[in-house]
mmCIF file of C-alpha atoms in Angstrom:
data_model
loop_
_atom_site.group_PDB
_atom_site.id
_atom_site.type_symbol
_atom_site.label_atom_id
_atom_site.label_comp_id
_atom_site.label_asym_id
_atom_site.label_seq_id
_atom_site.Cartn_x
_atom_site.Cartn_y
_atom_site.Cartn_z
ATOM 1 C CA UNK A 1 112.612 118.438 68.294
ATOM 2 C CA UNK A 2 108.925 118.703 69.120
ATOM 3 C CA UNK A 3 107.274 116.066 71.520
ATOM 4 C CA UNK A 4 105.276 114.074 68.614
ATOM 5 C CA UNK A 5 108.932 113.163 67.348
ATOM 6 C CA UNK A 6 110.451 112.493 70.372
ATOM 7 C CA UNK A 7 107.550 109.643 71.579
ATOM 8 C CA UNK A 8 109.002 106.884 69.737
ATOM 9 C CA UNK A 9 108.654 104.049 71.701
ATOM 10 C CA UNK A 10 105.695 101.818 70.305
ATOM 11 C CA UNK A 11 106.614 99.212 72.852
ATOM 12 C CA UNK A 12 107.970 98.045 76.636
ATOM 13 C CA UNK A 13 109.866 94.957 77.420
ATOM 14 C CA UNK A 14 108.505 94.095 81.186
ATOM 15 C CA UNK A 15 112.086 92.514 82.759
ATOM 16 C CA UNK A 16 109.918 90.425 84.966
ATOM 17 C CA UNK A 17 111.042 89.487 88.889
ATOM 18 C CA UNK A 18 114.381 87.260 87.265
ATOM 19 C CA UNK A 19 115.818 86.287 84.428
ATOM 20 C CA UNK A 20 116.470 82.247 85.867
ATOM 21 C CA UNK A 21 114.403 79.969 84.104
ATOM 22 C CA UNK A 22 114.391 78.272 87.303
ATOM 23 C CA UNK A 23 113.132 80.874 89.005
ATOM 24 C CA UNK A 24 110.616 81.956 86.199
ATOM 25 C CA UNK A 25 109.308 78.802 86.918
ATOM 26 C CA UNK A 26 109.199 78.819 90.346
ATOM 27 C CA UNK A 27 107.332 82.235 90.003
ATOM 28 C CA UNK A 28 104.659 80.515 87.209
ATOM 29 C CA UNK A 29 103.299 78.484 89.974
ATOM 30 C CA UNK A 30 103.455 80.169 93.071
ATOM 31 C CA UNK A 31 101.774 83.145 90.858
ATOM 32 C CA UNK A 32 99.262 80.981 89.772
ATOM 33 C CA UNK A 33 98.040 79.477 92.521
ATOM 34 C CA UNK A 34 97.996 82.837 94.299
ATOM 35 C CA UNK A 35 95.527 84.146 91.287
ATOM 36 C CA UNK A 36 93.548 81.061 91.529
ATOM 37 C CA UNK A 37 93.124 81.432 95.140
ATOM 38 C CA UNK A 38 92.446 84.691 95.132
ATOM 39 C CA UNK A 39 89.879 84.629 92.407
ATOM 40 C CA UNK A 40 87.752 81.549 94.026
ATOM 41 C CA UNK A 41 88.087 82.832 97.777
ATOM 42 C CA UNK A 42 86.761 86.444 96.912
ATOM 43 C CA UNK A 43 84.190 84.857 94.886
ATOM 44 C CA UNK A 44 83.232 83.070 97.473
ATOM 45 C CA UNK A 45 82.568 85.998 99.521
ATOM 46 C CA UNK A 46 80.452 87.664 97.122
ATOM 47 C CA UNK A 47 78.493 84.381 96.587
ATOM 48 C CA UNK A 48 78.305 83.918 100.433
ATOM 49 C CA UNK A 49 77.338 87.763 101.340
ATOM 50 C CA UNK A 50 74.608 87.413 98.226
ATOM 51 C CA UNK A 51 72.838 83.825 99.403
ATOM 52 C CA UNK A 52 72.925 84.362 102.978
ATOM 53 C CA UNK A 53 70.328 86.986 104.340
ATOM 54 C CA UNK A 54 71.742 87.649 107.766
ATOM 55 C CA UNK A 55 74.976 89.053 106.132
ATOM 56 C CA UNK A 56 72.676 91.585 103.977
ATOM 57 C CA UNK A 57 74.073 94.955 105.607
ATOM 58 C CA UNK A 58 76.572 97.557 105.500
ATOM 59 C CA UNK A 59 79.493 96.490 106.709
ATOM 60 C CA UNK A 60 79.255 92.811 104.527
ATOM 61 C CA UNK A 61 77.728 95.198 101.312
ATOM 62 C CA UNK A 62 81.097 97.241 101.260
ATOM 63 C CA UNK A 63 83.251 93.522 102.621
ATOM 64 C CA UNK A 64 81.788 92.367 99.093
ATOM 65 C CA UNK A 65 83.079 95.522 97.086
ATOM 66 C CA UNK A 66 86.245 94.810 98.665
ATOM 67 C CA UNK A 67 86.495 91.169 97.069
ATOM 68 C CA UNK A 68 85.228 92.550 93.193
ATOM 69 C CA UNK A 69 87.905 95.129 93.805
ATOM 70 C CA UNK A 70 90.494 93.012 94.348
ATOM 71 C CA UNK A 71 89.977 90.606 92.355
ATOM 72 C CA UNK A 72 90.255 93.141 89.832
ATOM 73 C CA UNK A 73 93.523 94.687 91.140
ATOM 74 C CA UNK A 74 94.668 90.978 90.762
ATOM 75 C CA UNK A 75 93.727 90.266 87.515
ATOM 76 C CA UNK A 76 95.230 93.817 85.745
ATOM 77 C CA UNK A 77 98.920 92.717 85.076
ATOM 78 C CA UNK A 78 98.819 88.982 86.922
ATOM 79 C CA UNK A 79 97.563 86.581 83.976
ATOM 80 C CA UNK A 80 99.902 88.549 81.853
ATOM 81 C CA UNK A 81 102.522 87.882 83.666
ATOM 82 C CA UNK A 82 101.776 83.481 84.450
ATOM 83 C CA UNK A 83 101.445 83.739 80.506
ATOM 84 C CA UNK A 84 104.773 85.809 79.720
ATOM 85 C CA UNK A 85 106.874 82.756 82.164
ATOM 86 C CA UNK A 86 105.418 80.066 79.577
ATOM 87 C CA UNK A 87 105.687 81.751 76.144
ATOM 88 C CA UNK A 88 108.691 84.037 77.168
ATOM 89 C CA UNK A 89 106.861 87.370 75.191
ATOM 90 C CA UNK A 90 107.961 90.107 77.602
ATOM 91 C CA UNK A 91 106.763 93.129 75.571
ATOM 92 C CA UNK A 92 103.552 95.000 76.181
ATOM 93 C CA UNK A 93 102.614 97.757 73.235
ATOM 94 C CA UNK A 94 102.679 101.227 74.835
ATOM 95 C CA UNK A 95 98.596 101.206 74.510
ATOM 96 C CA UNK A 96 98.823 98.411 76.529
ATOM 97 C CA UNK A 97 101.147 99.790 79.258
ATOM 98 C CA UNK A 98 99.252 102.789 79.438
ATOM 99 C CA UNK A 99 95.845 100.526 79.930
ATOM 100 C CA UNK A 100 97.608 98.606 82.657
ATOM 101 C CA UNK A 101 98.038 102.535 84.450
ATOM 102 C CA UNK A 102 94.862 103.482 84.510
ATOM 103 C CA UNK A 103 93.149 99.901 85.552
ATOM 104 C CA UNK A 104 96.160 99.925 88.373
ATOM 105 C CA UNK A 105 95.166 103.646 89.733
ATOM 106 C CA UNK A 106 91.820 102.488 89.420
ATOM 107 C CA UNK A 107 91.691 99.361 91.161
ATOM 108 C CA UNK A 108 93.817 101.485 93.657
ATOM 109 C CA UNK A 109 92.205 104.843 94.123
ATOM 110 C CA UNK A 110 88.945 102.705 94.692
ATOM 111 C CA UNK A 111 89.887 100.686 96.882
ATOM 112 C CA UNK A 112 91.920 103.658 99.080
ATOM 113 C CA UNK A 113 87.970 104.995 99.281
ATOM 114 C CA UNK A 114 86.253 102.293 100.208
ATOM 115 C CA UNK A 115 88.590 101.245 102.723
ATOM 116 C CA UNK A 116 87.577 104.472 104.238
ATOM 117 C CA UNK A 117 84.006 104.057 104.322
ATOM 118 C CA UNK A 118 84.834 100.849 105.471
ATOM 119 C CA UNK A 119 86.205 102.708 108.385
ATOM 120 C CA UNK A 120 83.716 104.854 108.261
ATOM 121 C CA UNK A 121 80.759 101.880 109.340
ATOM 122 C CA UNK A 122 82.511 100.492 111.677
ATOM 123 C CA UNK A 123 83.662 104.455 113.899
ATOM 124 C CA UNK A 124 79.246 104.780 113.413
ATOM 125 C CA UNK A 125 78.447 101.285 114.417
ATOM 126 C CA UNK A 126 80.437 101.484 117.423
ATOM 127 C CA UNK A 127 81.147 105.090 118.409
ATOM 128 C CA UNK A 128 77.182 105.902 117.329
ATOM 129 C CA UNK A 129 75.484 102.985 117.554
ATOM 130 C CA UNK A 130 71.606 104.200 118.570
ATOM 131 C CA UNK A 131 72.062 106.623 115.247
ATOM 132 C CA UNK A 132 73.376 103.860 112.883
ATOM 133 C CA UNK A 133 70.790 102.960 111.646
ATOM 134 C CA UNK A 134 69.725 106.543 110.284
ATOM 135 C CA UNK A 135 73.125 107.649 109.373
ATOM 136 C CA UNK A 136 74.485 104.228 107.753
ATOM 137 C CA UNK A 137 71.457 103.482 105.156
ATOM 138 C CA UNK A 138 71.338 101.552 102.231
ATOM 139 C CA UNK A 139 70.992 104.707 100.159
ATOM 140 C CA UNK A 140 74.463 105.886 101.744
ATOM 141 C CA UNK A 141 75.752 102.367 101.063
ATOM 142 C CA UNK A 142 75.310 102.834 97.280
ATOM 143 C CA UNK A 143 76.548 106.181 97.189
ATOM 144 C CA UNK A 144 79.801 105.001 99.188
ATOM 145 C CA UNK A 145 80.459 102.846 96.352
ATOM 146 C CA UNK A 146 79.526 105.159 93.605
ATOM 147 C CA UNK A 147 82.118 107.696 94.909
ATOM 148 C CA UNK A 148 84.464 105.490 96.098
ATOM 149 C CA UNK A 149 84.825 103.982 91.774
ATOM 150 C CA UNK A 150 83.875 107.713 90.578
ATOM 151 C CA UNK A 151 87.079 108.870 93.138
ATOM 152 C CA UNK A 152 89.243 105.954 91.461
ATOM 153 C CA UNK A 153 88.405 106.573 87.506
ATOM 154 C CA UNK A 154 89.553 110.598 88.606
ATOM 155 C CA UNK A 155 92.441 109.241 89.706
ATOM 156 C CA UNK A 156 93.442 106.684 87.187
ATOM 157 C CA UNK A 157 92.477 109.570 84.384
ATOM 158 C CA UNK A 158 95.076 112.138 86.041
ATOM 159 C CA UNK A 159 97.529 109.362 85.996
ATOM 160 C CA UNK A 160 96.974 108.435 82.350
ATOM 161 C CA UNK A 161 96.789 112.177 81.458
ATOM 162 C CA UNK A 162 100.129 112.476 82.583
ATOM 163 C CA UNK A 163 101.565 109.676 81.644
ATOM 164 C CA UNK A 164 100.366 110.543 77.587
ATOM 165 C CA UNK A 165 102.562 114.034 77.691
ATOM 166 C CA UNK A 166 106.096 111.864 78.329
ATOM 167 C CA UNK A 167 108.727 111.669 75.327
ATOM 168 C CA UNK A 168 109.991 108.402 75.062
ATOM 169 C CA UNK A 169 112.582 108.301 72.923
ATOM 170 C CA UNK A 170 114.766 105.993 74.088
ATOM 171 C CA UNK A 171 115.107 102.953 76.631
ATOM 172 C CA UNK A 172 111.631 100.888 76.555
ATOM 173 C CA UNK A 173 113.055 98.350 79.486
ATOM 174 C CA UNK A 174 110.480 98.371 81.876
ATOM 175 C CA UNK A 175 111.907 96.893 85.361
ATOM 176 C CA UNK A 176 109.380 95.406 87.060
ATOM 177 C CA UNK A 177 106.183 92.611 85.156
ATOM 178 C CA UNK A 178 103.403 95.711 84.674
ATOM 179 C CA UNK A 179 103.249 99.292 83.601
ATOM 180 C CA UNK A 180 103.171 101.673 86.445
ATOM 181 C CA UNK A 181 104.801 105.263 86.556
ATOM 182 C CA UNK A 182 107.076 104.749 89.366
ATOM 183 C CA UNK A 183 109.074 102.986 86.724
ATOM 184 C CA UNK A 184 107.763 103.875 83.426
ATOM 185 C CA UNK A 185 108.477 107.860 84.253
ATOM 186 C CA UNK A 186 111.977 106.976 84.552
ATOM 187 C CA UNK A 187 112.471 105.997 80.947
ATOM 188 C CA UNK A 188 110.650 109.646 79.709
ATOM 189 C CA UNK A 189 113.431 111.912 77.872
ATOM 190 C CA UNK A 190 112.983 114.524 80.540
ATOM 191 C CA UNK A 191 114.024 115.543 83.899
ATOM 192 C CA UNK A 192 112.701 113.096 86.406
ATOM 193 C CA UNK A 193 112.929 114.953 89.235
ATOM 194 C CA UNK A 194 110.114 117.422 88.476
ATOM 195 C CA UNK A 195 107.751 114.319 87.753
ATOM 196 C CA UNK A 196 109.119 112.695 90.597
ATOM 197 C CA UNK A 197 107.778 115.449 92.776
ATOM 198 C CA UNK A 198 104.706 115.685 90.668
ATOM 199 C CA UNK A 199 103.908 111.954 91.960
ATOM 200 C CA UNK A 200 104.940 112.368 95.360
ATOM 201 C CA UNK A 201 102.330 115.191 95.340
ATOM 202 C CA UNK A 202 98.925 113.187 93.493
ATOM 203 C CA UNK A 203 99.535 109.669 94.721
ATOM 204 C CA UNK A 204 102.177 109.423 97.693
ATOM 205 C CA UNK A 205 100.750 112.090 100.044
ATOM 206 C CA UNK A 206 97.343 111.366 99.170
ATOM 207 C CA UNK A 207 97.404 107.552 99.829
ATOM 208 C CA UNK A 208 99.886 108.735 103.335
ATOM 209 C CA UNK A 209 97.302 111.287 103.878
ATOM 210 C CA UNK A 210 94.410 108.779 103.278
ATOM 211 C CA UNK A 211 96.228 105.950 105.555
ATOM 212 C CA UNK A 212 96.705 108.658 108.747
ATOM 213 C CA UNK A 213 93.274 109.810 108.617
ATOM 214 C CA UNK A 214 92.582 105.790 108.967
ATOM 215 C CA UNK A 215 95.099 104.989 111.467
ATOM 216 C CA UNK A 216 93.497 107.564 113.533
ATOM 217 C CA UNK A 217 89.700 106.815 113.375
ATOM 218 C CA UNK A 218 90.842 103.069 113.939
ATOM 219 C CA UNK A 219 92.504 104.176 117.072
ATOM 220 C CA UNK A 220 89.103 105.989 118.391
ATOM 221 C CA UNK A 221 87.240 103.101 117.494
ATOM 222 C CA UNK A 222 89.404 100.830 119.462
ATOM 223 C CA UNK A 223 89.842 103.088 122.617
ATOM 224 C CA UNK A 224 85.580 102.913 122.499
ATOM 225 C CA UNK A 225 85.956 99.441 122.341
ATOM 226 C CA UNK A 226 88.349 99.477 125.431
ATOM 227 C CA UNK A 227 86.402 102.064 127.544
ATOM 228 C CA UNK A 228 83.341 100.014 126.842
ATOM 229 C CA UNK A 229 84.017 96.897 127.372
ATOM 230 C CA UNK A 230 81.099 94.124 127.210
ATOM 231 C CA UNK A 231 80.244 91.029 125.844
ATOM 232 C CA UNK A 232 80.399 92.348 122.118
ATOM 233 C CA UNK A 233 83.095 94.118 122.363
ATOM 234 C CA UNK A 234 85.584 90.927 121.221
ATOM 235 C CA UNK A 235 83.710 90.683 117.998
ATOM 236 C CA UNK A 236 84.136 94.211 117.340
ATOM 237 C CA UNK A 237 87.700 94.625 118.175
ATOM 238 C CA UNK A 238 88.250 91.543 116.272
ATOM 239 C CA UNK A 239 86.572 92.801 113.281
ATOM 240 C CA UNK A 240 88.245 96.275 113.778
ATOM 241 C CA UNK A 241 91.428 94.615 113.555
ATOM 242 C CA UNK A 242 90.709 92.675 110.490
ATOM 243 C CA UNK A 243 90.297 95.681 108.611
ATOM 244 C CA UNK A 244 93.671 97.665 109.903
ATOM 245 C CA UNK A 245 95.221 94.846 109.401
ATOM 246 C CA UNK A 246 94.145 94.701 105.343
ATOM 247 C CA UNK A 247 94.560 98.945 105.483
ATOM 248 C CA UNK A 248 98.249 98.448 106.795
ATOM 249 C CA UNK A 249 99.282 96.037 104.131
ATOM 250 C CA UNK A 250 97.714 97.705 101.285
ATOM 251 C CA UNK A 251 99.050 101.071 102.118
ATOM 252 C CA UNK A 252 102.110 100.358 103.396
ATOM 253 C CA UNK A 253 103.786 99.140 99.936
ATOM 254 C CA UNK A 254 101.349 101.679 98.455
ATOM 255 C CA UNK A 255 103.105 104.833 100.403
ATOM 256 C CA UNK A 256 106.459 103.421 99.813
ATOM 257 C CA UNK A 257 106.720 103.363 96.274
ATOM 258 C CA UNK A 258 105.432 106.398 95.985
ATOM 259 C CA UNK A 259 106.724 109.233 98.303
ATOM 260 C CA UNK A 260 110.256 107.554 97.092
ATOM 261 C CA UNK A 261 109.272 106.852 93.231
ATOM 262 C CA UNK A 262 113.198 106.508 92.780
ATOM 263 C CA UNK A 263 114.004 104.132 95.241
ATOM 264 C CA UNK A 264 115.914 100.681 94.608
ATOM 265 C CA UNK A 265 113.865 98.812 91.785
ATOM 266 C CA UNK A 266 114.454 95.337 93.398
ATOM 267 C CA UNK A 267 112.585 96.956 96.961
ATOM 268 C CA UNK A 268 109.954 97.992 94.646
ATOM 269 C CA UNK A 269 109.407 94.647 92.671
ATOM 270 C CA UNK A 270 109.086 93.177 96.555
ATOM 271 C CA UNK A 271 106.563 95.652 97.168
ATOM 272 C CA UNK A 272 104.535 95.233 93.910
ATOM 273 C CA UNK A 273 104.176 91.757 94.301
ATOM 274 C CA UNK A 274 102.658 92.230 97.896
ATOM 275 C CA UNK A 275 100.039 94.819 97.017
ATOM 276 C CA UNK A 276 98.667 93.236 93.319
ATOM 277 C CA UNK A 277 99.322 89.205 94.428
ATOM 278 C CA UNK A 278 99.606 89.215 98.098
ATOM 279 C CA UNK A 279 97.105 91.529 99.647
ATOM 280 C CA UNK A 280 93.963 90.394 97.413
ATOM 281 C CA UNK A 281 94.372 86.727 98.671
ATOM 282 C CA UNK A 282 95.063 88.061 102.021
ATOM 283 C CA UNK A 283 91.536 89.819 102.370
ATOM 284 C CA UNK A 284 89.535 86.843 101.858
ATOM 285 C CA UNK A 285 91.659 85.200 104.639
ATOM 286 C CA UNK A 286 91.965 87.738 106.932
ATOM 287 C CA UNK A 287 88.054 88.452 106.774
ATOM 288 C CA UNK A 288 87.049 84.469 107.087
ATOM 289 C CA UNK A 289 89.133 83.480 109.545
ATOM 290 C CA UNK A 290 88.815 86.446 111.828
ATOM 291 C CA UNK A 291 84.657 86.740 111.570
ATOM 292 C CA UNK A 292 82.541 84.161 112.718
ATOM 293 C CA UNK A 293 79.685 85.467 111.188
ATOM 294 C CA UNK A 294 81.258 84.662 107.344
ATOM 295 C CA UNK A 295 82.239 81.396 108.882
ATOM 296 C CA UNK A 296 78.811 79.584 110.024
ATOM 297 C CA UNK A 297 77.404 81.207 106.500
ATOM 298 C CA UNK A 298 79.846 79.903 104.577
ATOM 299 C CA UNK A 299 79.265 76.371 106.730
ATOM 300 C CA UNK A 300 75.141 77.171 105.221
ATOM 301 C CA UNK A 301 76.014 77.463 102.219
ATOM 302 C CA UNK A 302 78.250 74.229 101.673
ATOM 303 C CA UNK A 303 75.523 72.383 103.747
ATOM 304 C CA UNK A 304 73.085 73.886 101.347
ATOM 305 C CA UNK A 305 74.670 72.813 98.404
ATOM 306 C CA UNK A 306 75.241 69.514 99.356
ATOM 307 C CA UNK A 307 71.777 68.833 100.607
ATOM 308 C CA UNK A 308 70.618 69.858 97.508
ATOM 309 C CA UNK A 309 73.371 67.468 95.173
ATOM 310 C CA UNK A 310 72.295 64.732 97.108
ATOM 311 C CA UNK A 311 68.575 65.720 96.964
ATOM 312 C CA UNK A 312 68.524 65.643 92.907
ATOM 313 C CA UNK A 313 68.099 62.418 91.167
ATOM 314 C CA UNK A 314 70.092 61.232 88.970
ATOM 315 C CA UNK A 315 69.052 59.937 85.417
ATOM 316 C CA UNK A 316 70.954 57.370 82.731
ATOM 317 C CA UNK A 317 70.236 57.680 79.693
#
């Protein structure tokens, strides 16, 4: 039997977190006010970074990436999912599983990148700080970016490359409330070892490879901060640890489910949650309430908007 006849499947049933109603429900609004939160706090990043001048450089241009990113990584399988709890469709058409793969790897593979030139700006601006200037520019701002989504569509194209030359021909019960290999490989009519290695190799050591190289220009950065040791020095090391404390809990789920792809599925619905619903309302907390600077400009900008409410008349018609 050739491949074209054994790819049968035209559909996946997503088995969700439960099957209690109860705790469908439960899930509906929890979920939802996570992706509401999560969609109006990064916004408000962006909309703060944008209106407020003194937050116009590096650091807050690739903090604003960040937010678009993950709003994005929330918003690939979440509203599916609050909308699947009230009408009770669980199935997804294979197109649409294999669209919910690449945006996933996407979302993912971007964000792995920028998190490093995140890393990046701040190992210049304090390790370097008399050549920041020169070596942190505008021009290498953009082209962080650039490669950082150009790295990420790469990525999410190997993914769905791969994921095309499966036969399914059988079970279509996806365990877990999106598409992603980890689980979808396992339902393929072949032997999932070999793929299980082949994922281990293009996403788990990559993203483990990605996180050490992190861990360990985090750790320079902070002995700098500790050697030299002045009245800036808090503000760094509290921003530092701001962002290793987003790169730990996006890569930690991240390297889990996949250097072990066939681990329990229950550990890996935990972990799914926390990387697509937790982490991206995390972010916009972490970074707010651990930088004064996106405080008082924040502060502006509701002053700003209410001086200006109360500053436009009001007509009756």
């Amino acid at each position: 039997m050739d491949v074209a006849n054994k790819s049968t499947v035209s559909e996946f049933v997503l088995l969700g977190l439960s099957d209690s109603w109860e705790l469908q429900m439960f899930f509906f609004v929890v979920f939802s006010l996570f992706y509401v939160a999560t969609i109006v706090g990064n916004s408000l990043i962006v909309i703060t970074v944008i209106a407020d001048s003194h937050l116009h450089s590096p650091m807050y241009f690739l903090l604003t990436n960040l937010s678009i990113i993950d709003m994005s990584l929330a918003s690939f399988a979440t509203p599916k999912m609050i909308t699947d709890y009230l009408t009770g469709q669980k199935t997804i058409s294979f197109d649409g599983c294999i669209t919910q793969i690449f945006f996933l790897h996407l979302f993912t593979g971007t964000e792995i990148i920028l998190l490093m030139a995140m890393s990046f700006d701040r190992y210049i601006a304090i390790c370097k700080p008399l050549r920041y200037a020169s070596i942190i520019s505008p021009q290498v701002c953009i082209a962080l970016v650039v490669v950082s989504w150009v790295v990420g569509v790469m990525h999410s194209m190997s993914q769905v490359v791969f994921a095309l030359t499966l036969p399914f021909c059988g079970p279509n019960n996806v365990d877990s409330f999106f598409c992603d290999l980890p689980v979808v490989f396992q339902l393929a009519c072949v032997d999932t070892y070999v793929l299980g290695l082949f994922m281990i190799s293009t996403s788990g050591i990559i993203a483990l490879s990605c996180f050490i190289l992190l861990f360990n220009s985090y750790v320079i950065v902070l002995v700098t901060i500790k050697t030299h040791s002045s009245g800036g020095s808090s503000k760094a090391l509290s921003t530092c640890t701001a962002h290793f404390i987003v790169v730990f809990m996006f890569f930690g789920p991240c390297i889990f489910i996949y250097m072990w792809p066939q681990s329990s599925f229950l550990v890996d619905k935990i972990l799914s949650v926390f990387y697509t619903i937790f982490t991206p309302i995390m972010n916009p907390i972490i970074y707010t309430l651990r930088n004064q600077e996106v405080k008082t400009a924040m502060k502006k900008l509701k002053n700003r908007l209410l001086n200006s409410s109360k500053a436009t008349p009001l007509h009756y018609f």
